[in-house]
Short mmCIF file of C-alpha atoms and ligand atoms in Angstrom, two decimals:
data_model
loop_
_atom_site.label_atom_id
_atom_site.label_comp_id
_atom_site.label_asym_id
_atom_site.label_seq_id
_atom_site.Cartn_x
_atom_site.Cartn_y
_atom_site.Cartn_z
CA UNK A 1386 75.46 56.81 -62.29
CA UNK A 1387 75.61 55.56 -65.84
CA UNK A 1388 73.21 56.48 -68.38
CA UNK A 1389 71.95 53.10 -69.07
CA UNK A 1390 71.07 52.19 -65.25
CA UNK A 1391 68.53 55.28 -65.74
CA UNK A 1392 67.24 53.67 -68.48
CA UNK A 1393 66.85 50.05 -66.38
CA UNK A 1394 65.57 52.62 -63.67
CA UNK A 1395 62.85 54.39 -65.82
CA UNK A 1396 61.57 51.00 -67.59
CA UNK A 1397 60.09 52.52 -70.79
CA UNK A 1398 60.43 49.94 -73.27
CA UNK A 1399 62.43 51.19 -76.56
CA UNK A 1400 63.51 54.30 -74.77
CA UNK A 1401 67.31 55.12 -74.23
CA UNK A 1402 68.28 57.83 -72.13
CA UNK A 1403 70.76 60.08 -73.11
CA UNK A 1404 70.90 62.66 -70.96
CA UNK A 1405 69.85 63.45 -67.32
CA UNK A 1406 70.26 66.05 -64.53
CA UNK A 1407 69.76 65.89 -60.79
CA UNK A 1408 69.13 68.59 -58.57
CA UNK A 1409 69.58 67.96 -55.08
CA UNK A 1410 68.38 71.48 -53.51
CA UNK A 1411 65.24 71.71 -55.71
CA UNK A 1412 65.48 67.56 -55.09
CA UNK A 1413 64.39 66.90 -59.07
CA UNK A 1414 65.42 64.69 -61.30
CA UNK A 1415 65.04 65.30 -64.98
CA UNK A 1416 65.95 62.53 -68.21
CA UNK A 1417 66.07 62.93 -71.81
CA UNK A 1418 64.89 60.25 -73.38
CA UNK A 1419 64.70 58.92 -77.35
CA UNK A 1420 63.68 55.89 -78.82
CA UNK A 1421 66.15 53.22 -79.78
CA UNK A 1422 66.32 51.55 -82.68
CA UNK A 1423 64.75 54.13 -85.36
CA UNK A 1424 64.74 51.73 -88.20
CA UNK A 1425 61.77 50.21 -86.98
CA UNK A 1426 59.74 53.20 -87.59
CA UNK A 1427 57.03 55.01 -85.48
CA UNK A 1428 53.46 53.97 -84.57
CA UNK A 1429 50.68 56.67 -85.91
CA UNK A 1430 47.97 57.84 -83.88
CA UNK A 1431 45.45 57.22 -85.93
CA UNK A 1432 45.58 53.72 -87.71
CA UNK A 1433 48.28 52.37 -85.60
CA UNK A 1434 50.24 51.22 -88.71
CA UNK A 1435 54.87 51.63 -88.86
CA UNK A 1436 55.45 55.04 -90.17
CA UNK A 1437 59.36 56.04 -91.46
CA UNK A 1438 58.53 59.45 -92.61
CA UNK A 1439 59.02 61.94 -90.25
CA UNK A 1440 57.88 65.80 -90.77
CA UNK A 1441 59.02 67.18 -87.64
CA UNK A 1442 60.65 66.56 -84.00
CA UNK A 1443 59.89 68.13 -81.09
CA UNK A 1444 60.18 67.70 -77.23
CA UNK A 1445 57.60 67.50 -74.55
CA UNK A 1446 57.93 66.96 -70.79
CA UNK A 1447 56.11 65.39 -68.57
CA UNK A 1448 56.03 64.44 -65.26
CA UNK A 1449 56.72 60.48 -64.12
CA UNK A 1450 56.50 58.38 -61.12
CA UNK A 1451 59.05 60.12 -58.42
CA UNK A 1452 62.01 57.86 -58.49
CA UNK A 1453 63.27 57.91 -54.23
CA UNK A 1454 62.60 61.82 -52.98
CA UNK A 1455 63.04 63.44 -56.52
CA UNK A 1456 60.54 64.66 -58.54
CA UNK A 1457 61.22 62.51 -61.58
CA UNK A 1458 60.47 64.32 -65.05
CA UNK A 1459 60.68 62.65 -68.25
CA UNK A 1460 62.10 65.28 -71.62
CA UNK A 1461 61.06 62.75 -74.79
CA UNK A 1462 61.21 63.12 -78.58
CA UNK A 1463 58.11 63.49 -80.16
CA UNK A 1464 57.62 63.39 -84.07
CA UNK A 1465 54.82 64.50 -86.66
CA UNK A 1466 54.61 61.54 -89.44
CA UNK A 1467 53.29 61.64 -92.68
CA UNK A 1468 50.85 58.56 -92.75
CA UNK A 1469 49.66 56.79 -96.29
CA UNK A 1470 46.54 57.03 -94.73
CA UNK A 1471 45.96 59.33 -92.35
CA UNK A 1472 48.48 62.21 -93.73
CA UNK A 1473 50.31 64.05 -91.16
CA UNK A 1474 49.59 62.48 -87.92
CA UNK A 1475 51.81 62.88 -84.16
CA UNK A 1476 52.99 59.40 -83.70
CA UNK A 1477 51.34 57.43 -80.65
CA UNK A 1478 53.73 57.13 -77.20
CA UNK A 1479 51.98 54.27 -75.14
CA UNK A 1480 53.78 55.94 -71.80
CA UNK A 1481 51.87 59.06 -72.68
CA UNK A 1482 48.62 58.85 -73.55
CA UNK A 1483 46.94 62.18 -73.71
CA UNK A 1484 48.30 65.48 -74.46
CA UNK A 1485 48.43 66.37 -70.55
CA UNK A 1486 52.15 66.53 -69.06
CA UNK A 1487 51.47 63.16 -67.16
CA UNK A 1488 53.13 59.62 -68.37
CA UNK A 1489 50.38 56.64 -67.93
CA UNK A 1490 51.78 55.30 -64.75
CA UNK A 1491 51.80 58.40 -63.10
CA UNK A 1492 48.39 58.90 -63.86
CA UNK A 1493 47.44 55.54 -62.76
CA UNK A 1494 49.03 56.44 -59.30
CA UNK A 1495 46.28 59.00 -59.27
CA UNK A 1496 43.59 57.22 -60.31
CA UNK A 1497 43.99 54.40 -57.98
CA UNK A 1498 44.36 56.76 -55.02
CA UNK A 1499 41.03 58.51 -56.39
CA UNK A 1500 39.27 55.22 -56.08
CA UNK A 1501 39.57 55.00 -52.48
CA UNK A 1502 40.14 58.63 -51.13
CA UNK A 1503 38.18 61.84 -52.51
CA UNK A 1504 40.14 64.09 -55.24
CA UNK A 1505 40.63 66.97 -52.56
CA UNK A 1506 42.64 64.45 -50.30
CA UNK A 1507 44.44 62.94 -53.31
CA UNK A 1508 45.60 66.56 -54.38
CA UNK A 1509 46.55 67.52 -51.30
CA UNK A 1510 48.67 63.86 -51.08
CA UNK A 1511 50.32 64.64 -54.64
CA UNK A 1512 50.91 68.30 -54.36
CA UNK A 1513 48.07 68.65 -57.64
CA UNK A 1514 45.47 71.46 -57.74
CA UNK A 1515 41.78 69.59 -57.27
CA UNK A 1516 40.85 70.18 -60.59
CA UNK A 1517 44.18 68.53 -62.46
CA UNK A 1518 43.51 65.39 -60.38
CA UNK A 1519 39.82 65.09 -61.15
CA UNK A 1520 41.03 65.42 -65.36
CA UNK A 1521 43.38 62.81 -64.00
CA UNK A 1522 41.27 60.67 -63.17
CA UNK A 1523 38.57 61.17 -65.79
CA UNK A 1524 40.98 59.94 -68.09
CA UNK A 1525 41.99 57.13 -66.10
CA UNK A 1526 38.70 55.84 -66.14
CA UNK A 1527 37.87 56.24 -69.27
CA UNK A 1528 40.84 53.89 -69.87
CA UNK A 1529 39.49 51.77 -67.84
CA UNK A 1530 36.35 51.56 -69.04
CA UNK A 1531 37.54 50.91 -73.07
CA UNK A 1532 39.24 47.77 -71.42
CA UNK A 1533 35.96 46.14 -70.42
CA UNK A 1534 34.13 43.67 -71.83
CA UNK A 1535 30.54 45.12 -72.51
CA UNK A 1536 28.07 42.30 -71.08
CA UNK A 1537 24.61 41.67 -72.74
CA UNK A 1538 21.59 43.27 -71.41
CA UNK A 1539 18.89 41.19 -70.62
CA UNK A 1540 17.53 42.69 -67.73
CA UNK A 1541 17.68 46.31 -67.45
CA UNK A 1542 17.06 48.65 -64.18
CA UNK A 1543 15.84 51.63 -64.37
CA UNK A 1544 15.44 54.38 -61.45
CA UNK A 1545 15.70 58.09 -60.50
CA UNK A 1546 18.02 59.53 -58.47
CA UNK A 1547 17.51 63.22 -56.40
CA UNK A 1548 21.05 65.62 -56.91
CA UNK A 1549 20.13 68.42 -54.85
CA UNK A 1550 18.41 72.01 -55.75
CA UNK A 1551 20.16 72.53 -59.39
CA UNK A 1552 20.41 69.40 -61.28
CA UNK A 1553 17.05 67.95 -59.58
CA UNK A 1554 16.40 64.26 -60.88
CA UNK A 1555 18.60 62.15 -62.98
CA UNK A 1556 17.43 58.51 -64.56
CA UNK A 1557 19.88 55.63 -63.94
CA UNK A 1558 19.79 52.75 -66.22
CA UNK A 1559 21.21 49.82 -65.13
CA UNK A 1560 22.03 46.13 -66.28
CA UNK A 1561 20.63 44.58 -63.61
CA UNK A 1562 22.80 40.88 -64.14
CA UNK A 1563 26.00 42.40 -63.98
CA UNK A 1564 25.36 45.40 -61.03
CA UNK A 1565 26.72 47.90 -63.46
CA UNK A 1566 25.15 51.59 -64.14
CA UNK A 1567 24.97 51.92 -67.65
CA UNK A 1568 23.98 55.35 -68.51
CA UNK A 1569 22.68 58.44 -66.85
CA UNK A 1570 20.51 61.11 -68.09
CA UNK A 1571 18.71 64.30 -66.89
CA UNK A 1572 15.82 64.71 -65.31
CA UNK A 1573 13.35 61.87 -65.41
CA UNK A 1574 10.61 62.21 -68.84
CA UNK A 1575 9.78 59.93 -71.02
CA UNK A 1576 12.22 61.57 -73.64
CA UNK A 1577 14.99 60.94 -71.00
CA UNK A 1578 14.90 57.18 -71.34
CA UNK A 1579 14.06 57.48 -75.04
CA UNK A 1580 17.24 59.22 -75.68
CA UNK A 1581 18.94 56.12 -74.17
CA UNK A 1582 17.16 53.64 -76.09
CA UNK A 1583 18.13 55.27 -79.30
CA UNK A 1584 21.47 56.36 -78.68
CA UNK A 1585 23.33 53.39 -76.72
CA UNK A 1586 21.44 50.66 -77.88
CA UNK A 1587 21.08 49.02 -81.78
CA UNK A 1588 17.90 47.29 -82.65
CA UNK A 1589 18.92 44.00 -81.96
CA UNK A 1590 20.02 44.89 -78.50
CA UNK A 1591 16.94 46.25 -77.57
CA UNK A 1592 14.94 43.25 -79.06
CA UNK A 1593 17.28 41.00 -76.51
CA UNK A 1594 16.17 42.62 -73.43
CA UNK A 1595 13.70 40.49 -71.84
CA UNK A 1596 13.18 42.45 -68.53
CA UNK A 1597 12.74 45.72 -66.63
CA UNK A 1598 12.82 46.63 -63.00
CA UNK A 1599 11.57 50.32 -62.34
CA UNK A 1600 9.63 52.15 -60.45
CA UNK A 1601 5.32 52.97 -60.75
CA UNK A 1602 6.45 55.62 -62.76
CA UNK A 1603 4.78 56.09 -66.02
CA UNK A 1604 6.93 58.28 -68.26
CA UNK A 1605 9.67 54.95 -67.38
CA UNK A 1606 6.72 52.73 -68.49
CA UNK A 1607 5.78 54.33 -71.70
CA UNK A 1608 8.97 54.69 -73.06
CA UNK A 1609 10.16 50.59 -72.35
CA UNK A 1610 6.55 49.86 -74.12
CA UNK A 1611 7.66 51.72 -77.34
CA UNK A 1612 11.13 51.23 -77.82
CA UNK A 1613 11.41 47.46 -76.47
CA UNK A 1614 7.81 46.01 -76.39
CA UNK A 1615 8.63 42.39 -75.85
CA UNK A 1616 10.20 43.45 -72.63
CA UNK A 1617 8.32 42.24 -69.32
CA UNK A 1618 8.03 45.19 -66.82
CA UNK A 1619 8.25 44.37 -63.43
CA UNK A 1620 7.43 47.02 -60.56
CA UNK A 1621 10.29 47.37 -57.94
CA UNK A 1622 9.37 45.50 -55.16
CA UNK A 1623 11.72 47.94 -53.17
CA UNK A 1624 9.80 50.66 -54.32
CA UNK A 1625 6.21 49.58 -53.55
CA UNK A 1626 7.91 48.59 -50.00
CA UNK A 1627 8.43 51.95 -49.78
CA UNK A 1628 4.88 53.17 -50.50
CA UNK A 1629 3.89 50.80 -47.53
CA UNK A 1630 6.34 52.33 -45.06
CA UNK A 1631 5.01 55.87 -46.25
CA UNK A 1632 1.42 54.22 -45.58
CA UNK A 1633 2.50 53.66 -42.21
CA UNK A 1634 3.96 56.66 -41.22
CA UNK A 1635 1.22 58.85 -42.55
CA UNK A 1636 -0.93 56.61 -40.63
CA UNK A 1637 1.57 57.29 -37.50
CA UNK A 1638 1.55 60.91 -37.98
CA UNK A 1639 -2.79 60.83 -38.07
CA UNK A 1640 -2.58 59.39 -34.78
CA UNK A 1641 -0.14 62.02 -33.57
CA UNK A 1642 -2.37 64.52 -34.45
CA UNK A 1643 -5.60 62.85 -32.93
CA UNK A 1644 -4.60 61.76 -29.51
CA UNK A 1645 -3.55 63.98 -26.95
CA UNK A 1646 -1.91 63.92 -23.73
CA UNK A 1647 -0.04 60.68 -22.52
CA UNK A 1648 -1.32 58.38 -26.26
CA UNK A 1649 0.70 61.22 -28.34
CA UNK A 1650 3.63 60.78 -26.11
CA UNK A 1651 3.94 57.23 -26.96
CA UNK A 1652 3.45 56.97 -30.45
CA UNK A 1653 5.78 59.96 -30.73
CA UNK A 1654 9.79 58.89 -31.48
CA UNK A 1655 8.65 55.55 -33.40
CA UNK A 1656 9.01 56.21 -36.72
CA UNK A 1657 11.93 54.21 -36.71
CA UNK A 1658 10.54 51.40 -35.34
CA UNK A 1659 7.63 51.27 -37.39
CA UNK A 1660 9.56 51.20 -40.46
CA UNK A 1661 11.46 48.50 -39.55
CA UNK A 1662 10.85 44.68 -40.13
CA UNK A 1663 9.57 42.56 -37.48
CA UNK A 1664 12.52 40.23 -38.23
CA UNK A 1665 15.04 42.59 -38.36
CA UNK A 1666 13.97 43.89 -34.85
CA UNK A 1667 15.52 42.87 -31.68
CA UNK A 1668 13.45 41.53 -28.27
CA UNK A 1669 13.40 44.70 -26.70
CA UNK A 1670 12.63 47.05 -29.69
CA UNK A 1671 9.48 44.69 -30.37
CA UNK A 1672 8.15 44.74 -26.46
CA UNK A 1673 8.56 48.44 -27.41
CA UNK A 1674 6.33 48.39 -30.38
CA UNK A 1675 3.86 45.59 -28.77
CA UNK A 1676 3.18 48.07 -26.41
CA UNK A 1677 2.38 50.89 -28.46
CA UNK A 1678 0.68 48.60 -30.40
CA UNK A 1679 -1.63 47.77 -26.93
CA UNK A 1680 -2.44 51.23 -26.83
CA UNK A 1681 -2.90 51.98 -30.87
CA UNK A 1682 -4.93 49.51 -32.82
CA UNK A 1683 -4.69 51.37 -35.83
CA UNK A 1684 -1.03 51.46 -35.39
CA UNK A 1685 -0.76 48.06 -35.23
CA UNK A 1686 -2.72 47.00 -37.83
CA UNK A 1687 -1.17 49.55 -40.62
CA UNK A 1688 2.59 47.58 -39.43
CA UNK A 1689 0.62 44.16 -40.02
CA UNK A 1690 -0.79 45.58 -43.21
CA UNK A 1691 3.14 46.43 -44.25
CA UNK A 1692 4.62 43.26 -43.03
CA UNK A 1693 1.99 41.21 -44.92
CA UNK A 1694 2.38 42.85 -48.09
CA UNK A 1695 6.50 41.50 -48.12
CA UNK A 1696 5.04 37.84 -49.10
CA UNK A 1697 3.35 39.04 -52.17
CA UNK A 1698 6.21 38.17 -53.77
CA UNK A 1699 7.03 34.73 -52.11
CA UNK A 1700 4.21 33.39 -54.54
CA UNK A 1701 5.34 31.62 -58.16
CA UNK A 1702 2.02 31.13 -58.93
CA UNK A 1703 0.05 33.86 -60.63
CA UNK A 1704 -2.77 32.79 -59.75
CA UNK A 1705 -1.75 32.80 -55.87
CA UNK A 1706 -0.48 35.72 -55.80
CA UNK A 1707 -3.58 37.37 -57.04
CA UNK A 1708 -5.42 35.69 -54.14
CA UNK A 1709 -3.34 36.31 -51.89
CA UNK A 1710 -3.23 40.50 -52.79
CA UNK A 1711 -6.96 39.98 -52.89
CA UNK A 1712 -7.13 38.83 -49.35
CA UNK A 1713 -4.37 41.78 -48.21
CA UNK A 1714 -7.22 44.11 -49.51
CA UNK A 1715 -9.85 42.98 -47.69
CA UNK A 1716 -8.19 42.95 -44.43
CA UNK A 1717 -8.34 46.79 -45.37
CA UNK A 1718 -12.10 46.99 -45.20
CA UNK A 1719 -13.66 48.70 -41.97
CA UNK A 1720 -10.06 49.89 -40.82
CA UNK A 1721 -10.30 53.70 -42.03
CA UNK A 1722 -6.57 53.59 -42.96
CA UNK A 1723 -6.93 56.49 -45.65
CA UNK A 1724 -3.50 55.68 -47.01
CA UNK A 1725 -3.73 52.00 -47.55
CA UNK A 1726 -6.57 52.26 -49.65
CA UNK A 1727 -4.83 54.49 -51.16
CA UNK A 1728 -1.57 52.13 -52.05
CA UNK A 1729 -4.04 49.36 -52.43
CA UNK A 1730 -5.39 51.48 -55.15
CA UNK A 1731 -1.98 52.13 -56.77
CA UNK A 1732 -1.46 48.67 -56.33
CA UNK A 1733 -4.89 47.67 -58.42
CA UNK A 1734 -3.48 49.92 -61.62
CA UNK A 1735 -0.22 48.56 -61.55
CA UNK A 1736 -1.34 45.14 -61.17
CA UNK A 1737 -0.25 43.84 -64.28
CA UNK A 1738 3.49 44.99 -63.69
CA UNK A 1739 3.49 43.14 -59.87
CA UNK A 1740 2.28 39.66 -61.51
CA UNK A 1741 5.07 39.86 -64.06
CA UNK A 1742 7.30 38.98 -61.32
CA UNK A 1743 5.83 35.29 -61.16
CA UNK A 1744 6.64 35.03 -64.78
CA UNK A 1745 9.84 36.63 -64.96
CA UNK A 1746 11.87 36.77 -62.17
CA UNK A 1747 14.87 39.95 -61.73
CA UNK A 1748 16.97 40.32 -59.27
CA UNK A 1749 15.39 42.91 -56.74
CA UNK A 1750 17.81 45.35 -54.79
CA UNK A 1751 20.07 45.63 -57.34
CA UNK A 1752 18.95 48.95 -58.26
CA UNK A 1753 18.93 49.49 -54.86
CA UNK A 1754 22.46 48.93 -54.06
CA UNK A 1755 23.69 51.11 -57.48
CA UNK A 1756 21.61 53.95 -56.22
CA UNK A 1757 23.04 53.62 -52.89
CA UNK A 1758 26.87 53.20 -54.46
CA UNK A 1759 25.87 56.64 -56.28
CA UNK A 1760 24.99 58.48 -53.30
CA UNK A 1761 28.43 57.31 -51.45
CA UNK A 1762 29.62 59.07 -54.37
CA UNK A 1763 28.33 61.89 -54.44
CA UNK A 1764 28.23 62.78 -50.87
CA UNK A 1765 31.75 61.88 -50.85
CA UNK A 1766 33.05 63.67 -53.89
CA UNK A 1767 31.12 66.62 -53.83
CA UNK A 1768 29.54 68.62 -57.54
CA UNK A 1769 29.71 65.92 -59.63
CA UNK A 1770 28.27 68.49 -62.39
CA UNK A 1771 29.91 66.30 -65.02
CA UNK A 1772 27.61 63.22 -65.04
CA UNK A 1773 30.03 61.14 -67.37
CA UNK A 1774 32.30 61.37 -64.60
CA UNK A 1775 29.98 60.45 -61.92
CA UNK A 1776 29.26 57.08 -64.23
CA UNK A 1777 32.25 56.11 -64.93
CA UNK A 1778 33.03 56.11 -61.21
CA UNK A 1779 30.28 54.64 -60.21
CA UNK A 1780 31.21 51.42 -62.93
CA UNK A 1781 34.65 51.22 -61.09
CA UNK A 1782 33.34 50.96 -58.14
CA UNK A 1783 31.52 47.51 -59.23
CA UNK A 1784 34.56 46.77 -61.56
CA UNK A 1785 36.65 47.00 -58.51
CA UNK A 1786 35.08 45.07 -56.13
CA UNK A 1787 34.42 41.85 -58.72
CA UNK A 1788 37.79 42.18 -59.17
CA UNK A 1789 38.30 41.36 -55.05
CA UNK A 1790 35.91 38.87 -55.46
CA UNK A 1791 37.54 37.18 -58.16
CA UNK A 1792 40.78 37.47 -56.18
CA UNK A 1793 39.41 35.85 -52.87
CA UNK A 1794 38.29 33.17 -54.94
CA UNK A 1795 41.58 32.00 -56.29
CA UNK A 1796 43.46 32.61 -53.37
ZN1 ZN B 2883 47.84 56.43 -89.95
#
């Protein structure tokens, strides 16, 4: 084989090579490479600008793509320059971007297989200890991530997420037009979200946001108020959903504990059920409930309390959507439900942030589905104890699938 069919083969533009060996027990195959011309000088790391001088040469290796069953490596030429600007800088190899022993592409082979498949699997695929291919891919995302476009945030998302025993809670911000996860910080204070405010964001960009989604949680609350107080905050509808099914099921669990015999048998098992939407539910599963329901009129009305409290937010009005929470309450009155009184108290406080929705209107679920994408991540992956990691995964994984979107649509 002729030396410049390797270099057609290898497809590194301005790169000859000169000299090559293949061994077919060990099955490797290894080039020496230079760049070709010279005259047009050598790109410096730091400003980017045509350097001549050189201070020294040197050779590195690094592994490429496998070209057929050989294990392809890649010997190039690598030179210190003296920059006008910068002074004595390496000069910058687009094939190689960092100073691992890894050309782009090959790293890109990793990366993509990460995005699908869990690092264990990938470095079990590529013959790669676990922790070389998560450094791999780090660095491939990173890449990524200095490609994209940063969109405006107007409407921000903010929730917690549980980790387990040792990191405990993390806060997830979230720009809740695009889908993205913007930032992630420990545990779940007021300083938490303050230390995003003033390190990712200038002033004007947190004068633009015009909305927040988050939780009845008032650390979240009190810092939005003092770093961006124009912003509308909007409770989670999600979230006070929640409350209601925990209503319920504390209700359920009271009537566990109160009836005996053949009543605790039924109610027993229906937790499920209970927590369920009537609409979601099919014919059987609802003669099911109807007749617990026959036999439980507590039961029944704590699920009509929960499935009433969904239309709060069907209302555009203000004004009739404070009637119509006014009416939920009352249907509370003489019922001895302990822990709707108690929502409907929660409810009462945070009754400023629930009408905001009328006024401003965010995309609910959204914070939903990123904290959902996150725990797919982390069940899958396993001690994500580097968080920037974790977020720059989790941004693929949205990056990735607009990306099919915007495929299906064209094709
Ligand atoms: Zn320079």
């Amino acid at each position: 084989m002729q030396k410049r069919d390797l270099t057609r083969l290898l497809g590194w533009p301005g790169y000859r090579v000169y000299k090559y060996e293949v061994d077919e027990t060990a099955k490797t195959l290894k080039l020496w490479v230079r760049k070709k011309p010279i005259h047009r000088g050598f790109e410096c790391s730091g400003c980017g600008r045509r350097v001549h001088a050189v201070m020294a040469t040197w050779e590195r290796e690094v592994a490429d793509l496998d070209c057929f069953e050989f294990r392809t490596t890649v010997v190039l030429e690598v030179h210190r320059l003296n920059c006008v600007q910068c002074g004595p800088k390496v000069e910058k190899i687009e094939q190689v971007p960092s100073k691992a022993p890894y050309t782009k592409r090959f790293e890109d082979r990793i990366g993509q297989a990460c995005e699908s498949a869990a690092a264990r699997r990938v470095a079990w695929q590529f013959g790669l200890p676990e922790s070389t291919v998560r450094a791999i891919d780090l660095r491939y995302l990173e890449r990524c991530a200095a490609k994209r476009r940063k969109a405006p945030l107007k409407q921000m998302g903010v929730d917690e997420i549980h980790m387990g025993k040792k990191i405990q809670f993390i806060t997830v911000v979230s720009n809740l037009v695009t889908g993205e996860p913007l930032w992630f910080g420990r545990e779940r204070k007021q300083e938490t979200l303050d230390e995003f405010f003033r390190t990712q964001l200038r002033s004007s960009q947190r004068r633009n946001i015009l909305a927040a989604c988050v939780d009845m949680w008032q650390p979240f609350t009190a810092s939005i108020t003092q770093w961006a107080p124009q912003c509308k905050i909007v409770y989670d509808k999600f979230h006070i959903m929640k409350h209601a099914n925990e209503a319920v099921n504390e209700v359920r669990r009271a009537e566990f504990f109160r009836r005996g015999g053949r009543a605790r048998e039924i109610v027993k098992g229906k937790r499920w059920l209970l927590l369920t939407r009537w609409v979601n539910l099919g014919s059987h599963k609802k003669q099911l409930l109807n007749e617990l329901f026959q036999l439980n009129r507590r039961m029944m009305k704590a699920y009509l309390l929960k499935e009433a409290l969904q239309h709060l937010w069907d209302y555009t009005y203000e004004g009739a959507a404070l009637r119509y929470l006014k009416g939920w309450v009352d249907q509370l009155r003489w019922q001895r439900l302990p822990p709707f009184e108690k929502l409907a108290n929660m409810l009462a406080v945070h009754l400023d942030g629930i009408l905001n929705y009328c006024r401003t209107r965010v995309r609910f679920g959204v914070v939903e589905g990123i904290n959902s994408n996150i725990r797919l991540l982390i069940n899958r992956g396993r001690g994500y104890k580097n968080l920037r990691y974790l977020l720059l995964k989790a941004q693929r994984m949205v990056a990735t699938r607009t990306e099919l979107v915007a495929f299906r649509k064209v094709a």
